[in-house]
Each structure stands twice: as structure tokens, then as C-alpha cells.
Amino acid sequence: MKSCKEFSDGVFASVEAGGTKFVCALGSAPDAILESTVIPTQTPEKTLPAAVGFLKAAEKKHGKIRAIGVCSFGPVGVDRDSPDYGRITTTPKALWRGTDILGAFRSAFAVPAGFDTDVNGAALGEARWGAARGKSHVLYITVGTGVGGGALVRGLPLHGLVHPEMGHIRVPHNREADPYPGACPWHGDCLEGLVCGPALAERCGKPARDIAPGDPVWDLAAGYLAAAAATFTLVLSPEIIILGGGVMQSPGLLDKIRNRLPEFLGGYIAAEPLASDIKSYIAAPGLGNLSGVAGGFVLARQAAGKE
Ligand code: ADP
Ligand code: ZN
């Protein structure tokens, strides 16, 4: 726990707004959380007031919130000058389309607030306190209900036309070996369509978490994720690729991806640590399931001008 001085000017609030659950925390860092809670993602009318209510109650116990950081599922508006800044845009979760996530917190707490995608947040958190500490070119991929990627370039989250949508790239799909057509409503067999938890579940007739580690579907998933990691390596040149999310909890999957990656790069990239220490190039999150919450703290601290 950090010293009292850390909190003498007030505390920071972090909100990781996920498609399944919201994690809200008060504190300053992943190892300095004063109180946290998990709220299921239902409707905006239920979930947002519950999140605000938690933070209001926690603020009374632990001291005034000085800044808030929100990392959200998406797609979301991340351009500060755009009218959709802080809002969910084209999500398949119809109830959340157009929801002003950031606004819900801004209007309840008149303090500086930072906002980004859940995966850019996770990349920020991992770079500040986790597996990517000290690195400024970082890629964080989540493989869960969907697949998403966030990137830091020179330490800053990558935005642009919108924000990267790395889950929806195409990867080689051999339909003879894997006739599954893919689960993505937009693209069918994009990366997310082939390896998200629901796609694995549909192939095997049981939830992804119940598929045995020896099931051949994990070899398919590892191949697609290795192909994607090769593409991301070639396009973004990250110093580390962190793979998180529920599906990555499957024992052995991370190693299978590490083993397949060289096949897709063909020996072309000789730089370290990729060449001889692939375990530190393709890595698990250093913060476990706190990467996103940590990212919220980074955004809050930045909004407060603390770093
Ligand atoms: P979300 O993407 O909704 O934020 P998660 O990252 O926890 O949530 O991903 C949920 C998905 O991960 C589900 O499809 C679930 O079946 C799958 N999952 C959770 N635990 C495991 C596990 N140990 N092995 C494989 N898949 C898992
Ligand atoms: Zn897609």
C-alpha cells in the first residue's frame, strides 16, 4: 500500500468498462487499490448509475476523487475534438450503441477525466507497472468474448481514423482443415470470428473454458493467433506482444502461439528478444486481470497532470 502522502491530494478512480463486466476501483495503482468492485454489464441505465454509485460511496470513505480514468469496450470515440468522444459507437451490443460512457462519469464528478479503449488502457497499465515496464512500443491483445488490440507508439496510445481494430484482420483460413465459417457478424472468418471464446465454443459444443487443453481446436486457435502476431509484428514493430483475456487462460495456448510464430515470420526479423527469447516477446500480462484497471489509473493520473 502506498504512503498516505500518495492520497493527500485525493484519490484516483479507475473504471474498466468491459462488455461483460465493469471493474471500478479507487486508489492510485494496481498495488494501491483502496476499494474495488465488479458490476455486470447489463443496460447503460442500470450499469452506469451502479458504477457511479460505487465511486460516490467509496469517495466518502477514502477521500475526494481528484481524477478519473475510463477504459471502455468499443468501438468508442477517442478523438477529443469529435462529438462522439467518450461514446460507444457501432457495437453489436445494441443497448449500448451511442452511450456516452465518459459523460456519465464526467457529469457525476466534476474532475479531470481520461478516456481510451479497454485494450489501449491495458497496454498503458502493462507499460507502467506490468510486463512491458520501460517499453514504449507495446501491443496488448485480448482474446475473450471478442478479440481486440491496443498499441502504444512512443508511449502513446495509437489512435487515428478511429482506433485500431486488430481483432478484425484476416488470417489464412484453411477451410478443409477448419470448416467453421467464423462468428463475426461483419466478416465471418476474421481473427475474432475464428478464435473468440464463442467461436471456440460453437466448434466444440461447450464453453471455451471447458474445452480440454489437448483438444485440436487449440492448435487451430494458436495458428490463427500466431499468424496475427506475425502481421502485427511486421506492421507495428512492437517491443512486446502481451496476450490477455479469458481464452488465453487455456493452459499451453501461449506456448503453442510462441512455437508457431517463427513459421509465419520465416526468419525475417532477427531482432531480440524475438529471435532468441520468444517468451519475453510473446508474454502473458504482468498484472494478471488488473491490466485494464491499471490503465484507468494511468489515464486518471495523466488527466490530473501528475505524469
Ligand atoms: P470479456 O472478453 O467478455 O471481457 P473474458 O476476457 O473473461 O471476458 O473472456 C471470456 C471468454 O473467455 C469466454 O468465452 C470464456 O469461455 C473464455 N474463458 C474463460 N476462462 C477460460 C479458460 N480457462 N480457458 C479457455 N477459455 C476461457
Ligand atoms: Zn470481424
mmCIF file of C-alpha atoms and ligand atoms in Angstrom:
data_model
loop_
_atom_site.group_PDB
_atom_site.id
_atom_site.type_symbol
_atom_site.label_atom_id
_atom_site.label_comp_id
_atom_site.label_asym_id
_atom_site.label_seq_id
_atom_site.Cartn_x
_atom_site.Cartn_y
_atom_site.Cartn_z
ATOM 1 C CA MET A 1 0.000 0.000 0.000
ATOM 2 C CA LYS A 2 1.287 3.465 -0.845
ATOM 3 C CA SER A 3 2.010 6.037 1.851
ATOM 4 C CA CYS A 4 -0.725 8.430 2.975
ATOM 5 C CA LYS A 5 1.098 11.194 1.123
ATOM 6 C CA GLU A 6 0.139 9.488 -2.144
ATOM 7 C CA PHE A 7 -3.501 10.172 -1.281
ATOM 8 C CA SER A 8 -3.140 13.531 0.487
ATOM 9 C CA ASP A 9 -4.362 15.387 -2.633
ATOM 10 C CA GLY A 10 -7.208 12.946 -3.173
ATOM 11 C CA VAL A 11 -7.540 9.541 -4.773
ATOM 12 C CA PHE A 12 -7.819 8.383 -8.369
ATOM 13 C CA ALA A 13 -10.751 6.471 -9.799
ATOM 14 C CA SER A 14 -10.361 3.824 -12.484
ATOM 15 C CA VAL A 15 -13.191 2.281 -14.481
ATOM 16 C CA GLU A 16 -12.611 -0.648 -16.825
ATOM 17 C CA ALA A 17 -15.828 -0.781 -18.800
ATOM 18 C CA GLY A 18 -15.936 -4.260 -20.326
ATOM 19 C CA GLY A 19 -18.571 -5.946 -22.440
ATOM 20 C CA THR A 20 -19.217 -8.475 -19.659
ATOM 21 C CA LYS A 21 -18.374 -6.520 -16.533
ATOM 22 C CA PHE A 22 -17.338 -3.114 -15.263
ATOM 23 C CA VAL A 23 -14.458 -3.092 -12.789
ATOM 24 C CA CYS A 24 -14.329 0.107 -10.737
ATOM 25 C CA ALA A 25 -11.511 0.938 -8.350
ATOM 26 C CA LEU A 26 -10.363 3.738 -6.103
ATOM 27 C CA GLY A 27 -6.659 4.160 -5.369
ATOM 28 C CA SER A 28 -3.618 5.138 -7.387
ATOM 29 C CA ALA A 29 -2.037 1.988 -8.832
ATOM 30 C CA PRO A 30 -2.709 -1.757 -9.170
ATOM 31 C CA ASP A 31 -0.809 -2.374 -5.922
ATOM 32 C CA ALA A 32 -2.520 0.575 -4.210
ATOM 33 C CA ILE A 33 -6.236 -0.129 -4.561
ATOM 34 C CA LEU A 34 -8.282 1.154 -1.620
ATOM 35 C CA GLU A 35 -11.555 -0.410 -2.738
ATOM 36 C CA SER A 36 -12.876 -2.027 -5.905
ATOM 37 C CA THR A 37 -15.995 -3.680 -7.218
ATOM 38 C CA VAL A 38 -17.259 -5.656 -10.210
ATOM 39 C CA ILE A 39 -20.595 -4.741 -11.789
ATOM 40 C CA PRO A 40 -22.162 -6.866 -14.549
ATOM 41 C CA THR A 41 -22.623 -5.092 -17.893
ATOM 42 C CA GLN A 42 -26.400 -5.031 -18.271
ATOM 43 C CA THR A 43 -28.096 -1.941 -19.691
ATOM 44 C CA PRO A 44 -26.489 1.513 -19.586
ATOM 45 C CA GLU A 45 -29.395 2.644 -17.376
ATOM 46 C CA LYS A 46 -28.520 0.009 -14.772
ATOM 47 C CA THR A 47 -24.761 -0.347 -15.017
ATOM 48 C CA LEU A 48 -23.611 3.274 -15.284
ATOM 49 C CA PRO A 49 -25.510 4.509 -12.178
ATOM 50 C CA ALA A 50 -24.255 1.458 -10.265
ATOM 51 C CA ALA A 51 -20.660 2.315 -11.205
ATOM 52 C CA VAL A 52 -21.129 5.994 -10.316
ATOM 53 C CA GLY A 53 -22.853 4.998 -7.053
ATOM 54 C CA PHE A 54 -19.947 2.759 -6.061
ATOM 55 C CA LEU A 55 -17.422 5.533 -6.696
ATOM 56 C CA LYS A 56 -19.523 8.100 -4.768
ATOM 57 C CA ALA A 57 -19.764 5.777 -1.756
ATOM 58 C CA ALA A 58 -16.072 4.848 -1.950
ATOM 59 C CA GLU A 59 -15.143 8.538 -2.195
ATOM 60 C CA LYS A 60 -16.915 9.189 1.119
ATOM 61 C CA LYS A 61 -14.796 6.519 2.800
ATOM 62 C CA HIS A 62 -11.415 7.151 1.189
ATOM 63 C CA GLY A 63 -11.236 10.814 0.227
ATOM 64 C CA LYS A 64 -12.099 13.027 -2.685
ATOM 65 C CA ILE A 65 -11.587 11.730 -6.209
ATOM 66 C CA ARG A 66 -9.129 14.039 -7.971
ATOM 67 C CA ALA A 67 -9.330 12.486 -11.445
ATOM 68 C CA ILE A 68 -10.980 9.577 -13.261
ATOM 69 C CA GLY A 69 -9.690 7.259 -15.980
ATOM 70 C CA VAL A 70 -12.127 5.214 -18.049
ATOM 71 C CA CYS A 71 -11.092 2.404 -20.436
ATOM 72 C CA SER A 72 -14.008 1.079 -22.407
ATOM 73 C CA PHE A 73 -15.102 -1.706 -24.712
ATOM 74 C CA GLY A 74 -15.935 -0.380 -28.114
ATOM 75 C CA PRO A 75 -15.808 0.747 -30.708
ATOM 76 C CA VAL A 76 -15.608 4.097 -28.901
ATOM 77 C CA GLY A 77 -14.843 7.681 -29.860
ATOM 78 C CA VAL A 78 -11.279 8.511 -28.763
ATOM 79 C CA ASP A 79 -10.787 11.815 -30.593
ATOM 80 C CA ARG A 80 -11.191 14.610 -28.030
ATOM 81 C CA ASP A 81 -12.384 17.014 -30.714
ATOM 82 C CA SER A 82 -15.109 14.742 -32.036
ATOM 83 C CA PRO A 83 -18.738 14.783 -30.840
ATOM 84 C CA ASP A 84 -18.518 11.019 -30.250
ATOM 85 C CA TYR A 85 -15.568 11.352 -27.819
ATOM 86 C CA GLY A 86 -16.215 9.046 -24.878
ATOM 87 C CA ARG A 87 -19.185 7.373 -26.560
ATOM 88 C CA ILE A 88 -19.737 3.805 -27.695
ATOM 89 C CA THR A 89 -20.298 3.808 -31.458
ATOM 90 C CA THR A 90 -21.049 0.708 -33.583
ATOM 91 C CA THR A 91 -21.022 -2.078 -31.008
ATOM 92 C CA PRO A 92 -23.004 -5.273 -31.610
ATOM 93 C CA LYS A 93 -24.349 -4.661 -28.077
ATOM 94 C CA ALA A 94 -27.343 -2.698 -29.387
ATOM 95 C CA LEU A 95 -28.420 -1.379 -25.979
ATOM 96 C CA TRP A 96 -25.081 0.389 -25.609
ATOM 97 C CA ARG A 97 -24.908 1.989 -29.058
ATOM 98 C CA GLY A 98 -24.377 5.747 -28.724
ATOM 99 C CA THR A 99 -23.966 5.566 -24.933
ATOM 100 C CA ASP A 100 -21.922 8.416 -23.525
ATOM 101 C CA ILE A 101 -19.804 6.350 -21.126
ATOM 102 C CA LEU A 102 -17.327 9.079 -20.274
ATOM 103 C CA GLY A 103 -20.125 11.634 -19.876
ATOM 104 C CA ALA A 104 -21.791 9.533 -17.187
ATOM 105 C CA PHE A 105 -18.696 9.891 -15.014
ATOM 106 C CA ARG A 106 -17.879 13.442 -16.019
ATOM 107 C CA SER A 107 -21.304 14.724 -15.102
ATOM 108 C CA ALA A 108 -21.286 12.919 -11.749
ATOM 109 C CA PHE A 109 -17.780 14.040 -10.746
ATOM 110 C CA ALA A 110 -16.566 17.461 -11.845
ATOM 111 C CA VAL A 111 -12.911 16.393 -12.045
ATOM 112 C CA PRO A 112 -10.418 15.846 -14.899
ATOM 113 C CA ALA A 113 -11.072 12.609 -16.763
ATOM 114 C CA GLY A 114 -9.124 10.495 -19.244
ATOM 115 C CA PHE A 115 -10.619 8.053 -21.698
ATOM 116 C CA ASP A 116 -9.416 5.335 -24.068
ATOM 117 C CA THR A 117 -10.240 1.853 -25.303
ATOM 118 C CA ASP A 118 -10.060 -1.086 -22.889
ATOM 119 C CA VAL A 119 -7.080 -2.525 -24.766
ATOM 120 C CA ASN A 120 -5.167 0.748 -25.091
ATOM 121 C CA GLY A 121 -5.775 1.080 -21.350
ATOM 122 C CA ALA A 122 -4.405 -2.402 -20.716
ATOM 123 C CA ALA A 123 -1.319 -1.545 -22.800
ATOM 124 C CA LEU A 124 -0.814 1.646 -20.745
ATOM 125 C CA GLY A 125 -1.192 -0.274 -17.470
ATOM 126 C CA GLU A 126 1.218 -3.024 -18.538
ATOM 127 C CA ALA A 127 3.759 -0.425 -19.707
ATOM 128 C CA ARG A 128 3.571 1.479 -16.416
ATOM 129 C CA TRP A 129 3.546 -1.424 -13.940
ATOM 130 C CA GLY A 130 3.469 -4.784 -15.740
ATOM 131 C CA ALA A 131 5.192 -6.978 -18.324
ATOM 132 C CA ALA A 132 6.014 -4.049 -20.638
ATOM 133 C CA ARG A 133 7.603 -1.825 -17.984
ATOM 134 C CA GLY A 134 10.151 0.502 -19.553
ATOM 135 C CA LYS A 135 8.955 -0.191 -23.100
ATOM 136 C CA SER A 136 7.373 2.457 -25.278
ATOM 137 C CA HIS A 137 6.207 0.298 -28.222
ATOM 138 C CA VAL A 138 3.729 -2.123 -26.744
ATOM 139 C CA LEU A 139 0.954 -4.280 -28.133
ATOM 140 C CA TYR A 140 -1.771 -5.709 -25.909
ATOM 141 C CA ILE A 141 -4.185 -8.247 -27.396
ATOM 142 C CA THR A 142 -7.201 -9.609 -25.567
ATOM 143 C CA VAL A 143 -8.784 -12.894 -26.599
ATOM 144 C CA GLY A 144 -12.102 -13.235 -24.830
ATOM 145 C CA THR A 145 -15.735 -12.771 -25.854
ATOM 146 C CA GLY A 146 -14.187 -10.745 -28.695
ATOM 147 C CA VAL A 147 -10.652 -10.060 -29.820
ATOM 148 C CA GLY A 148 -9.130 -6.602 -29.558
ATOM 149 C CA GLY A 149 -5.735 -4.990 -29.713
ATOM 150 C CA GLY A 150 -4.323 -1.808 -28.225
ATOM 151 C CA ALA A 151 -0.948 -0.332 -29.060
ATOM 152 C CA LEU A 152 1.418 2.231 -27.614
ATOM 153 C CA VAL A 153 3.657 4.028 -30.081
ATOM 154 C CA ARG A 154 6.394 6.118 -28.450
ATOM 155 C CA GLY A 155 4.460 5.551 -25.224
ATOM 156 C CA LEU A 156 1.201 6.995 -26.549
ATOM 157 C CA PRO A 157 -1.961 5.004 -27.308
ATOM 158 C CA LEU A 158 -2.417 4.608 -31.059
ATOM 159 C CA HIS A 159 -5.469 6.399 -32.441
ATOM 160 C CA GLY A 160 -6.214 7.542 -35.951
ATOM 161 C CA LEU A 161 -9.216 7.345 -38.196
ATOM 162 C CA VAL A 162 -10.839 5.704 -35.158
ATOM 163 C CA HIS A 163 -8.674 3.362 -33.141
ATOM 164 C CA PRO A 164 -7.057 0.126 -34.255
ATOM 165 C CA GLU A 165 -9.447 -2.820 -34.681
ATOM 166 C CA MET A 166 -6.878 -5.562 -34.698
ATOM 167 C CA GLY A 167 -9.353 -8.317 -33.922
ATOM 168 C CA HIS A 168 -10.899 -7.970 -37.360
ATOM 169 C CA ILE A 169 -7.870 -8.616 -39.563
ATOM 170 C CA ARG A 170 -7.919 -11.576 -41.936
ATOM 171 C CA VAL A 171 -5.687 -14.551 -41.205
ATOM 172 C CA PRO A 172 -5.145 -17.549 -43.505
ATOM 173 C CA HIS A 173 -8.170 -19.834 -43.037
ATOM 174 C CA ASN A 174 -7.861 -23.329 -44.434
ATOM 175 C CA ARG A 175 -11.490 -24.360 -44.758
ATOM 176 C CA GLU A 176 -10.607 -28.001 -45.327
ATOM 177 C CA ALA A 177 -8.756 -28.251 -42.026
ATOM 178 C CA ASP A 178 -11.239 -25.962 -40.273
ATOM 179 C CA PRO A 179 -14.637 -25.728 -41.983
ATOM 180 C CA TYR A 180 -16.039 -23.418 -39.278
ATOM 181 C CA PRO A 181 -17.331 -20.319 -41.120
ATOM 182 C CA GLY A 182 -16.478 -17.855 -38.327
ATOM 183 C CA ALA A 183 -18.544 -15.955 -35.778
ATOM 184 C CA CYS A 184 -18.005 -12.308 -36.713
ATOM 185 C CA PRO A 185 -21.271 -10.609 -37.723
ATOM 186 C CA TRP A 186 -19.334 -8.329 -40.109
ATOM 187 C CA HIS A 187 -16.616 -10.561 -41.572
ATOM 188 C CA GLY A 188 -17.353 -14.176 -40.703
ATOM 189 C CA ASP A 189 -13.865 -15.659 -40.511
ATOM 190 C CA CYS A 190 -11.750 -12.686 -39.421
ATOM 191 C CA LEU A 191 -9.369 -13.309 -36.489
ATOM 192 C CA GLU A 192 -12.105 -12.615 -33.924
ATOM 193 C CA GLY A 193 -14.562 -14.716 -35.915
ATOM 194 C CA LEU A 194 -12.184 -17.679 -35.713
ATOM 195 C CA VAL A 195 -10.699 -17.504 -32.192
ATOM 196 C CA CYS A 196 -13.022 -15.580 -29.860
ATOM 197 C CA GLY A 197 -14.436 -17.623 -26.974
ATOM 198 C CA PRO A 198 -17.886 -18.025 -28.590
ATOM 199 C CA ALA A 199 -16.294 -19.276 -31.873
ATOM 200 C CA LEU A 200 -14.324 -21.945 -29.999
ATOM 201 C CA ALA A 201 -17.456 -22.840 -28.033
ATOM 202 C CA GLU A 202 -19.537 -23.226 -31.175
ATOM 203 C CA ARG A 203 -16.964 -25.551 -32.752
ATOM 204 C CA CYS A 204 -16.751 -27.764 -29.664
ATOM 205 C CA GLY A 205 -20.299 -27.567 -28.292
ATOM 206 C CA LYS A 206 -19.184 -26.322 -24.874
ATOM 207 C CA PRO A 207 -17.924 -23.066 -23.337
ATOM 208 C CA ALA A 208 -14.306 -22.251 -24.217
ATOM 209 C CA ARG A 209 -13.333 -22.541 -20.566
ATOM 210 C CA ASP A 210 -14.467 -26.203 -20.604
ATOM 211 C CA ILE A 211 -12.531 -27.256 -23.724
ATOM 212 C CA ALA A 212 -9.697 -29.612 -22.698
ATOM 213 C CA PRO A 213 -6.172 -28.271 -23.288
ATOM 214 C CA GLY A 214 -5.454 -31.274 -25.562
ATOM 215 C CA ASP A 215 -8.362 -30.540 -27.921
ATOM 216 C CA PRO A 216 -7.172 -29.943 -31.517
ATOM 217 C CA VAL A 217 -9.157 -26.678 -31.619
ATOM 218 C CA TRP A 218 -6.342 -25.096 -29.561
ATOM 219 C CA ASP A 219 -3.855 -25.898 -32.353
ATOM 220 C CA LEU A 220 -6.126 -24.119 -34.804
ATOM 221 C CA ALA A 221 -6.507 -21.136 -32.456
ATOM 222 C CA ALA A 222 -2.747 -20.977 -31.856
ATOM 223 C CA GLY A 223 -2.108 -20.955 -35.613
ATOM 224 C CA TYR A 224 -4.511 -18.068 -36.205
ATOM 225 C CA LEU A 225 -3.144 -16.083 -33.263
ATOM 226 C CA ALA A 226 0.459 -16.708 -34.370
ATOM 227 C CA ALA A 227 -0.404 -15.542 -37.897
ATOM 228 C CA ALA A 228 -1.958 -12.401 -36.400
ATOM 229 C CA ALA A 229 1.046 -11.816 -34.103
ATOM 230 C CA ALA A 230 3.332 -12.061 -37.158
ATOM 231 C CA THR A 231 1.256 -9.477 -39.021
ATOM 232 C CA PHE A 232 1.207 -7.133 -36.028
ATOM 233 C CA THR A 233 4.981 -7.577 -35.657
ATOM 234 C CA LEU A 234 5.537 -6.639 -39.289
ATOM 235 C CA VAL A 235 3.148 -3.660 -39.258
ATOM 236 C CA LEU A 236 3.730 -2.130 -35.819
ATOM 237 C CA SER A 237 7.154 -3.406 -34.753
ATOM 238 C CA PRO A 238 6.224 -3.629 -31.073
ATOM 239 C CA GLU A 239 8.879 -4.459 -28.489
ATOM 240 C CA ILE A 240 6.494 -6.873 -26.797
ATOM 241 C CA ILE A 241 3.147 -8.522 -27.554
ATOM 242 C CA ILE A 242 1.085 -9.215 -24.446
ATOM 243 C CA LEU A 243 -1.773 -11.693 -24.815
ATOM 244 C CA GLY A 244 -4.543 -11.480 -22.217
ATOM 245 C CA GLY A 245 -8.257 -12.228 -21.909
ATOM 246 C CA GLY A 246 -10.200 -15.272 -20.743
ATOM 247 C CA VAL A 247 -9.356 -17.566 -23.677
ATOM 248 C CA MET A 248 -5.627 -17.091 -23.043
ATOM 249 C CA GLN A 249 -6.162 -18.805 -19.671
ATOM 250 C CA SER A 250 -6.289 -22.126 -21.518
ATOM 251 C CA PRO A 251 -3.160 -23.994 -20.325
ATOM 252 C CA GLY A 252 -0.488 -24.250 -23.013
ATOM 253 C CA LEU A 253 -2.094 -21.864 -25.519
ATOM 254 C CA LEU A 254 0.522 -19.130 -25.062
ATOM 255 C CA ASP A 255 3.355 -21.618 -25.683
ATOM 256 C CA LYS A 256 1.622 -23.001 -28.770
ATOM 257 C CA ILE A 257 1.451 -19.459 -30.184
ATOM 258 C CA ARG A 258 5.129 -18.868 -29.365
ATOM 259 C CA ASN A 259 6.025 -22.120 -31.150
ATOM 260 C CA ARG A 260 4.071 -21.233 -34.289
ATOM 261 C CA LEU A 261 5.162 -17.582 -34.659
ATOM 262 C CA PRO A 262 8.559 -18.277 -36.355
ATOM 263 C CA GLU A 263 6.762 -20.227 -39.092
ATOM 264 C CA PHE A 264 4.866 -17.074 -40.103
ATOM 265 C CA LEU A 265 7.894 -14.762 -39.900
ATOM 266 C CA GLY A 266 10.160 -17.073 -41.892
ATOM 267 C CA GLY A 267 13.268 -15.946 -40.012
ATOM 268 C CA TYR A 268 12.969 -12.451 -41.486
ATOM 269 C CA ILE A 269 13.039 -10.477 -38.213
ATOM 270 C CA ALA A 270 16.274 -11.215 -36.374
ATOM 271 C CA ALA A 271 15.938 -8.639 -33.594
ATOM 272 C CA GLU A 272 15.953 -9.555 -29.918
ATOM 273 C CA PRO A 273 14.058 -10.621 -27.908
ATOM 274 C CA LEU A 274 12.057 -12.121 -30.766
ATOM 275 C CA ALA A 275 14.967 -14.121 -32.156
ATOM 276 C CA SER A 276 16.139 -15.980 -29.055
ATOM 277 C CA ASP A 277 13.803 -15.155 -26.156
ATOM 278 C CA ILE A 278 10.337 -15.521 -27.580
ATOM 279 C CA LYS A 279 8.890 -15.925 -24.071
ATOM 280 C CA SER A 280 9.627 -12.300 -23.329
ATOM 281 C CA TYR A 281 8.330 -11.177 -26.758
ATOM 282 C CA ILE A 282 5.009 -13.063 -26.631
ATOM 283 C CA ALA A 283 4.104 -12.578 -22.980
ATOM 284 C CA ALA A 284 1.279 -13.022 -20.511
ATOM 285 C CA PRO A 285 0.031 -9.871 -18.742
ATOM 286 C CA GLY A 286 2.284 -8.981 -15.817
ATOM 287 C CA LEU A 287 -0.698 -7.588 -13.913
ATOM 288 C CA GLY A 288 -2.972 -10.620 -14.317
ATOM 289 C CA ASN A 289 -6.524 -9.366 -14.689
ATOM 290 C CA LEU A 290 -5.664 -5.859 -13.458
ATOM 291 C CA SER A 291 -4.121 -4.514 -16.701
ATOM 292 C CA GLY A 292 -7.235 -2.540 -17.654
ATOM 293 C CA VAL A 293 -7.809 -1.168 -14.155
ATOM 294 C CA ALA A 294 -4.149 -0.145 -14.071
ATOM 295 C CA GLY A 295 -4.689 1.612 -17.406
ATOM 296 C CA GLY A 296 -7.570 3.560 -15.865
ATOM 297 C CA PHE A 297 -5.219 4.753 -13.142
ATOM 298 C CA VAL A 298 -2.645 5.835 -15.760
ATOM 299 C CA LEU A 299 -5.334 7.799 -17.622
ATOM 300 C CA ALA A 300 -6.569 9.376 -14.378
ATOM 301 C CA ARG A 301 -3.041 10.333 -13.324
ATOM 302 C CA GLN A 302 -2.393 11.830 -16.756
ATOM 303 C CA ALA A 303 -5.686 13.755 -16.607
ATOM 304 C CA ALA A 304 -4.635 15.158 -13.229
ATOM 305 C CA GLY A 305 -1.347 16.278 -14.737
ATOM 306 C CA LYS A 306 0.532 14.002 -12.373
ATOM 307 C CA GLU A 307 2.502 12.343 -15.189
HETATM 308 P P1 ADP B 1 -14.684 -10.468 -21.900
HETATM 309 O O1 ADP B 1 -13.973 -10.691 -23.193
HETATM 310 O O2 ADP B 1 -16.147 -10.653 -22.018
HETATM 311 O O3 ADP B 1 -14.310 -9.184 -21.219
HETATM 312 P P2 ADP B 1 -13.006 -12.561 -20.813
HETATM 313 O O4 ADP B 1 -11.748 -11.923 -21.264
HETATM 314 O O5 ADP B 1 -13.019 -13.174 -19.444
HETATM 315 O O6 ADP B 1 -14.246 -11.597 -20.863
HETATM 316 O O7 ADP B 1 -13.350 -13.696 -21.879
HETATM 317 C C1 ADP B 1 -14.445 -14.530 -21.746
HETATM 318 C C2 ADP B 1 -14.230 -15.756 -22.643
HETATM 319 O O8 ADP B 1 -13.078 -16.459 -22.167
HETATM 320 C C3 ADP B 1 -15.380 -16.735 -22.603
HETATM 321 O O9 ADP B 1 -15.627 -17.174 -23.929
HETATM 322 C C4 ADP B 1 -14.847 -17.874 -21.729
HETATM 323 O O10 ADP B 1 -15.409 -19.136 -22.068
HETATM 324 C C5 ADP B 1 -13.375 -17.842 -22.048
HETATM 325 N N1 ADP B 1 -12.575 -18.396 -20.947
HETATM 326 C C6 ADP B 1 -12.576 -18.026 -19.662
HETATM 327 N N2 ADP B 1 -11.711 -18.794 -18.948
HETATM 328 C C7 ADP B 1 -11.158 -19.658 -19.830
HETATM 329 C C8 ADP B 1 -10.190 -20.702 -19.712
HETATM 330 N N3 ADP B 1 -9.639 -21.032 -18.538
HETATM 331 N N4 ADP B 1 -9.839 -21.369 -20.839
HETATM 332 C C9 ADP B 1 -10.381 -21.040 -22.020
HETATM 333 N N5 ADP B 1 -11.296 -20.085 -22.193
HETATM 334 C C10 ADP B 1 -11.686 -19.401 -21.113
HETATM 335 ZN ZN ZN B 2 -14.663 -9.245 -37.833
#
